mmCIF file of C-alpha atoms in Angstrom:
data_model
loop_
_atom_site.group_PDB
_atom_site.id
_atom_site.type_symbol
_atom_site.label_atom_id
_atom_site.label_comp_id
_atom_site.label_asym_id
_atom_site.label_seq_id
_atom_site.Cartn_x
_atom_site.Cartn_y
_atom_site.Cartn_z
ATOM 1 C CA MET A 15 -2.713 25.556 -5.423
ATOM 2 C CA LEU A 16 -1.818 24.225 -8.854
ATOM 3 C CA ILE A 17 -1.516 20.458 -9.145
ATOM 4 C CA LYS A 18 2.186 20.677 -10.038
ATOM 5 C CA ASP A 19 2.822 22.798 -6.938
ATOM 6 C CA ARG A 20 0.883 20.358 -4.758
ATOM 7 C CA TYR A 21 2.962 17.436 -6.010
ATOM 8 C CA LYS A 22 6.206 19.359 -5.603
ATOM 9 C CA ALA A 23 5.320 20.247 -2.017
ATOM 10 C CA PHE A 24 4.379 16.623 -1.313
ATOM 11 C CA VAL A 25 7.630 15.239 -2.732
ATOM 12 C CA ASP A 26 9.792 17.927 -1.105
ATOM 13 C CA HIS A 27 8.223 17.348 2.304
ATOM 14 C CA PHE A 28 8.582 13.579 2.373
ATOM 15 C CA SER A 29 11.983 13.578 0.699
ATOM 16 C CA GLU A 30 13.211 15.689 3.595
ATOM 17 C CA ASN A 31 11.226 14.175 6.445
ATOM 18 C CA MET A 32 10.972 10.531 5.378
ATOM 19 C CA PRO A 33 13.951 9.907 3.064
ATOM 20 C CA VAL A 34 13.926 6.198 3.937
ATOM 21 C CA ALA A 35 10.476 4.686 3.426
ATOM 22 C CA GLU A 36 10.119 0.919 3.293
ATOM 23 C CA THR A 37 7.538 -1.814 3.568
ATOM 24 C CA GLU A 38 6.809 -2.956 7.111
ATOM 25 C CA LEU A 39 6.610 -6.570 5.982
ATOM 26 C CA HIS A 40 9.641 -8.644 7.003
ATOM 27 C CA TYR A 41 11.456 -10.473 4.211
ATOM 28 C CA GLU A 42 14.930 -11.412 3.012
ATOM 29 C CA SER A 43 14.317 -12.323 -0.631
ATOM 30 C CA PRO A 44 11.903 -11.649 -3.513
ATOM 31 C CA TYR A 45 10.302 -15.032 -2.827
ATOM 32 C CA GLN A 46 9.660 -14.194 0.822
ATOM 33 C CA LEU A 47 8.246 -10.780 -0.014
ATOM 34 C CA LEU A 48 5.956 -12.332 -2.612
ATOM 35 C CA LEU A 49 4.507 -14.739 -0.051
ATOM 36 C CA ALA A 50 4.131 -11.982 2.538
ATOM 37 C CA VAL A 51 2.340 -9.623 0.167
ATOM 38 C CA VAL A 52 -0.047 -12.328 -1.046
ATOM 39 C CA LEU A 53 -0.876 -13.158 2.568
ATOM 40 C CA SER A 54 -1.268 -9.494 3.529
ATOM 41 C CA ALA A 55 -4.388 -8.945 1.414
ATOM 42 C CA GLN A 56 -7.091 -7.689 3.812
ATOM 43 C CA CYS A 57 -4.832 -8.472 6.742
ATOM 44 C CA THR A 58 -2.398 -6.432 8.841
ATOM 45 C CA ASP A 59 1.345 -6.430 8.323
ATOM 46 C CA LYS A 60 1.713 -7.120 12.039
ATOM 47 C CA ARG A 61 -0.218 -10.363 11.739
ATOM 48 C CA ILE A 62 1.690 -11.415 8.620
ATOM 49 C CA ASN A 63 5.023 -10.796 10.342
ATOM 50 C CA MET A 64 3.887 -13.114 13.112
ATOM 51 C CA VAL A 65 3.220 -16.078 10.822
ATOM 52 C CA THR A 66 5.917 -15.751 8.171
ATOM 53 C CA PRO A 67 9.014 -16.754 10.208
ATOM 54 C CA ALA A 68 7.819 -20.360 10.525
ATOM 55 C CA LEU A 69 6.481 -20.332 6.961
ATOM 56 C CA PHE A 70 9.804 -19.115 5.543
ATOM 57 C CA ARG A 71 11.733 -21.607 7.657
ATOM 58 C CA ASP A 72 9.783 -24.682 6.601
ATOM 59 C CA PHE A 73 9.015 -23.628 3.010
ATOM 60 C CA PRO A 74 12.272 -21.889 2.054
ATOM 61 C CA SER A 75 11.801 -22.087 -1.719
ATOM 62 C CA PRO A 76 9.125 -22.384 -4.402
ATOM 63 C CA ALA A 77 10.075 -26.049 -4.768
ATOM 64 C CA HIS A 78 9.106 -26.690 -1.148
ATOM 65 C CA LEU A 79 5.722 -25.068 -1.709
ATOM 66 C CA ALA A 80 5.198 -26.984 -4.942
ATOM 67 C CA ALA A 81 5.898 -30.281 -3.182
ATOM 68 C CA SER A 82 3.539 -29.649 -0.269
ATOM 69 C CA GLU A 83 -0.152 -30.362 0.269
ATOM 70 C CA PHE A 84 -3.020 -28.239 1.572
ATOM 71 C CA ASP A 85 -3.073 -29.897 5.000
ATOM 72 C CA GLN A 86 0.664 -29.330 5.406
ATOM 73 C CA LEU A 87 0.581 -25.623 4.581
ATOM 74 C CA PHE A 88 -2.734 -24.514 6.074
ATOM 75 C CA PRO A 89 -1.694 -24.640 9.765
ATOM 76 C CA TYR A 90 1.059 -22.090 9.119
ATOM 77 C CA ILE A 91 -1.364 -19.410 7.896
ATOM 78 C CA ARG A 92 -4.633 -20.356 9.558
ATOM 79 C CA SER A 93 -4.620 -17.123 11.620
ATOM 80 C CA VAL A 94 -4.553 -14.777 8.606
ATOM 81 C CA SER A 95 -7.621 -13.613 6.709
ATOM 82 C CA TYR A 96 -9.112 -16.053 4.174
ATOM 83 C CA PRO A 97 -6.649 -18.855 5.001
ATOM 84 C CA ASN A 98 -8.339 -21.447 2.752
ATOM 85 C CA ASN A 99 -8.028 -19.365 -0.393
ATOM 86 C CA LYS A 100 -4.553 -18.147 0.479
ATOM 87 C CA THR A 101 -3.333 -21.684 1.094
ATOM 88 C CA LYS A 102 -4.542 -22.642 -2.379
ATOM 89 C CA HIS A 103 -2.912 -19.536 -3.840
ATOM 90 C CA LEU A 104 0.460 -20.289 -2.277
ATOM 91 C CA LEU A 105 0.388 -23.901 -3.432
ATOM 92 C CA GLY A 106 -0.450 -22.854 -6.983
ATOM 93 C CA LEU A 107 2.075 -20.041 -6.852
ATOM 94 C CA GLY A 108 4.839 -22.439 -5.854
ATOM 95 C CA LYS A 109 4.019 -24.840 -8.672
ATOM 96 C CA MET A 110 3.921 -22.077 -11.287
ATOM 97 C CA LEU A 111 7.198 -20.556 -10.122
ATOM 98 C CA VAL A 112 8.863 -23.940 -10.480
ATOM 99 C CA GLU A 113 7.243 -24.983 -13.749
ATOM 100 C CA GLU A 114 7.217 -21.683 -15.641
ATOM 101 C CA PHE A 115 9.830 -19.446 -14.044
ATOM 102 C CA ASP A 116 12.619 -21.841 -13.031
ATOM 103 C CA GLY A 117 11.948 -21.200 -9.370
ATOM 104 C CA GLU A 118 12.625 -17.454 -9.676
ATOM 105 C CA VAL A 119 10.231 -14.595 -8.940
ATOM 106 C CA PRO A 120 9.553 -12.786 -12.235
ATOM 107 C CA SER A 121 10.410 -9.096 -12.391
ATOM 108 C CA THR A 122 7.599 -7.724 -14.555
ATOM 109 C CA VAL A 123 4.014 -6.884 -13.653
ATOM 110 C CA PRO A 124 2.428 -8.963 -16.467
ATOM 111 C CA GLU A 125 4.432 -12.059 -15.519
ATOM 112 C CA LEU A 126 3.713 -11.678 -11.820
ATOM 113 C CA MET A 127 -0.005 -11.312 -12.483
ATOM 114 C CA LYS A 128 -0.024 -14.810 -13.977
ATOM 115 C CA LEU A 129 0.650 -16.230 -10.514
ATOM 116 C CA PRO A 130 -2.272 -17.396 -8.345
ATOM 117 C CA GLY A 131 -3.252 -14.782 -5.778
ATOM 118 C CA VAL A 132 -1.254 -12.020 -7.459
ATOM 119 C CA GLY A 133 -3.216 -9.061 -8.761
ATOM 120 C CA ARG A 134 -2.016 -5.738 -10.087
ATOM 121 C CA LYS A 135 -1.512 -4.247 -6.633
ATOM 122 C CA THR A 136 0.664 -7.136 -5.451
ATOM 123 C CA ALA A 137 2.666 -7.121 -8.683
ATOM 124 C CA ASN A 138 3.261 -3.383 -8.338
ATOM 125 C CA VAL A 139 4.439 -3.847 -4.751
ATOM 126 C CA ILE A 140 6.940 -6.559 -5.697
ATOM 127 C CA THR A 141 8.422 -4.706 -8.656
ATOM 128 C CA SER A 142 8.666 -1.382 -6.843
ATOM 129 C CA VAL A 143 10.070 -2.739 -3.570
ATOM 130 C CA ILE A 144 12.517 -5.277 -4.995
ATOM 131 C CA TRP A 145 13.617 -3.571 -8.206
ATOM 132 C CA ASN A 146 12.635 0.076 -7.569
ATOM 133 C CA GLN A 147 10.522 0.084 -10.701
ATOM 134 C CA PRO A 148 8.280 3.165 -11.094
ATOM 135 C CA ASN A 149 5.079 1.276 -10.295
ATOM 136 C CA MET A 150 2.429 2.480 -7.861
ATOM 137 C CA ALA A 151 0.509 -0.057 -5.797
ATOM 138 C CA VAL A 152 -2.800 1.439 -4.682
ATOM 139 C CA ASP A 153 -4.192 0.005 -1.472
ATOM 140 C CA THR A 154 -6.870 1.556 0.742
ATOM 141 C CA HIS A 155 -4.348 3.945 2.342
ATOM 142 C CA VAL A 156 -2.936 5.201 -0.961
ATOM 143 C CA PHE A 157 -6.441 5.555 -2.384
ATOM 144 C CA ARG A 158 -7.732 7.546 0.601
ATOM 145 C CA VAL A 159 -4.714 9.758 1.288
ATOM 146 C CA SER A 160 -4.003 10.715 -2.326
ATOM 147 C CA LYS A 161 -7.600 11.900 -2.728
ATOM 148 C CA ARG A 162 -7.696 13.727 0.611
ATOM 149 C CA LEU A 163 -4.485 15.577 -0.169
ATOM 150 C CA GLY A 164 -5.780 16.522 -3.596
ATOM 151 C CA LEU A 165 -3.104 14.642 -5.513
ATOM 152 C CA VAL A 166 -5.844 12.925 -7.510
ATOM 153 C CA PRO A 167 -9.347 14.191 -8.312
ATOM 154 C CA GLN A 168 -12.361 13.043 -6.328
ATOM 155 C CA ARG A 169 -13.852 11.640 -9.540
ATOM 156 C CA ALA A 170 -11.127 8.956 -9.585
ATOM 157 C CA LYS A 171 -13.260 6.013 -8.501
ATOM 158 C CA THR A 172 -10.975 3.011 -8.996
ATOM 159 C CA PRO A 173 -7.466 2.051 -7.828
ATOM 160 C CA LEU A 174 -6.328 2.024 -11.456
ATOM 161 C CA GLU A 175 -7.506 5.611 -11.980
ATOM 162 C CA VAL A 176 -5.657 6.696 -8.839
ATOM 163 C CA GLU A 177 -2.554 4.785 -9.936
ATOM 164 C CA LYS A 178 -2.524 6.457 -13.358
ATOM 165 C CA ASN A 179 -2.966 9.926 -11.868
ATOM 166 C CA LEU A 180 -0.132 9.466 -9.380
ATOM 167 C CA ILE A 181 2.256 8.071 -11.974
ATOM 168 C CA ARG A 182 1.398 10.868 -14.378
ATOM 169 C CA HIS A 183 2.393 13.591 -11.919
ATOM 170 C CA LEU A 184 5.081 12.109 -9.685
ATOM 171 C CA PRO A 185 8.749 12.259 -10.725
ATOM 172 C CA LYS A 186 9.649 8.816 -12.005
ATOM 173 C CA GLU A 187 12.559 8.404 -9.628
ATOM 174 C CA VAL A 188 10.407 8.756 -6.467
ATOM 175 C CA ILE A 189 7.354 6.695 -7.420
ATOM 176 C CA HIS A 190 8.571 3.595 -5.585
ATOM 177 C CA GLN A 191 9.106 5.693 -2.436
ATOM 178 C CA ALA A 192 5.886 7.684 -2.780
ATOM 179 C CA HIS A 193 3.965 4.438 -2.463
ATOM 180 C CA HIS A 194 5.341 4.017 1.066
ATOM 181 C CA TRP A 195 4.964 7.698 1.935
ATOM 182 C CA LEU A 196 1.248 7.497 1.236
ATOM 183 C CA ILE A 197 0.782 4.151 2.986
ATOM 184 C CA LEU A 198 2.632 5.146 6.166
ATOM 185 C CA HIS A 199 0.938 8.541 6.323
ATOM 186 C CA GLY A 200 -2.429 6.826 5.972
ATOM 187 C CA ARG A 201 -1.586 4.135 8.496
ATOM 188 C CA TYR A 202 -0.379 6.427 11.278
ATOM 189 C CA VAL A 203 -1.679 9.962 10.638
ATOM 190 C CA CYS A 204 -4.387 10.251 7.991
ATOM 191 C CA LEU A 205 -6.598 7.576 9.527
ATOM 192 C CA SER A 206 -9.767 6.494 7.789
ATOM 193 C CA ARG A 207 -12.370 7.402 10.390
ATOM 194 C CA LYS A 208 -10.632 10.146 12.315
ATOM 195 C CA PRO A 209 -7.538 11.646 10.682
ATOM 196 C CA LYS A 210 -5.042 13.191 13.082
ATOM 197 C CA CYS A 211 -5.008 16.593 11.397
ATOM 198 C CA GLN A 212 -3.593 18.189 14.537
ATOM 199 C CA GLU A 213 -0.489 15.994 14.172
ATOM 200 C CA CYS A 214 -0.186 16.291 10.393
ATOM 201 C CA SER A 215 2.675 18.307 8.922
ATOM 202 C CA ILE A 216 1.266 18.581 5.390
ATOM 203 C CA THR A 217 -2.082 20.226 6.065
ATOM 204 C CA PHE A 218 -0.845 23.174 4.006
ATOM 205 C CA ILE A 219 -1.411 21.140 0.827
ATOM 206 C CA CYS A 220 -4.404 19.106 2.013
ATOM 207 C CA ARG A 221 -7.795 19.692 0.407
ATOM 208 C CA TYR A 222 -9.535 17.661 3.090
ATOM 209 C CA PHE A 223 -8.075 19.866 5.832
ATOM 210 C CA GLU A 224 -8.874 23.048 3.924
ATOM 211 C CA LYS A 225 -12.475 21.982 3.359
ATOM 212 C CA ASN A 226 -13.001 20.980 6.975
ATOM 213 C CA ARG A 227 -11.278 24.098 8.286
ATOM 214 C CA VAL A 228 -13.580 26.299 6.211
ATOM 215 C CA GLN A 229 -16.586 24.330 7.447
ATOM 216 C CA THR A 230 -15.421 24.716 11.052
ATOM 217 C CA ASP A 231 -14.899 28.466 10.554
ATOM 218 C CA LEU A 232 -18.402 28.840 9.098
ATOM 219 C CA GLU A 233 -19.915 26.935 12.013
ATOM 220 C CA GLU A 234 -18.025 29.161 14.471
ATOM 221 C CA ILE A 235 -19.185 32.324 12.700
ATOM 222 C CA THR A 236 -22.784 31.100 12.724
ATOM 223 C CA LYS A 237 -22.481 30.192 16.397
ATOM 224 C CA ASN A 238 -21.141 33.625 17.299
ATOM 225 C CA LYS A 239 -23.869 35.386 15.314
ATOM 226 C CA THR A 240 -26.500 33.349 17.117
ATOM 227 C CA LYS A 241 -25.033 34.339 20.475
ATOM 228 C CA GLY A 242 -25.108 37.988 19.453
ATOM 229 C CA THR A 243 -28.801 38.028 18.547
#
């Protein structure tokens, strides 16, 4: 299958079967999403959604974060991964939003990446989710699934390489959705250790499935030959 045909089949399938694809993090504003995404690094969305209601209630704006201290904020996020570092990030993030961005979440990747705790992936998430910008955040799910499907070559070794490949081939208008298609497929079907190929509806474009099917067929042929000798 040519790469353009693989991408077309991928987009056609999810456009029809998952026309609405959204982040599973709960938020009501760019500020809330920013906090949730920063906290979600190496942590589950389920856990983040458990701690953010109280956080959003008691720190409703960047100014509230900027005016708080470590010991005030830490208890709200102590159950997430790396709470010490993330507490420091949120405090610094609040101060920078107030001092450099008039309390507003910036809408460009370079500006967002100036904020403590915000890397390229987080900045891509914010800009694509809030403003539908054609940016592709590559987390472990996107990295794994895009390579298994054959959307990016196996030689792509870094998230940035995967990001560039996906953006190069995906139609610009669906990039912000494709991010969620890949994440949700990886989270619920194309699992890391044991993908649910029997439940997958896009095995017809999947290189991983094709490779493993061929291997299974060869093993079966060898097994049958052995029985016949």
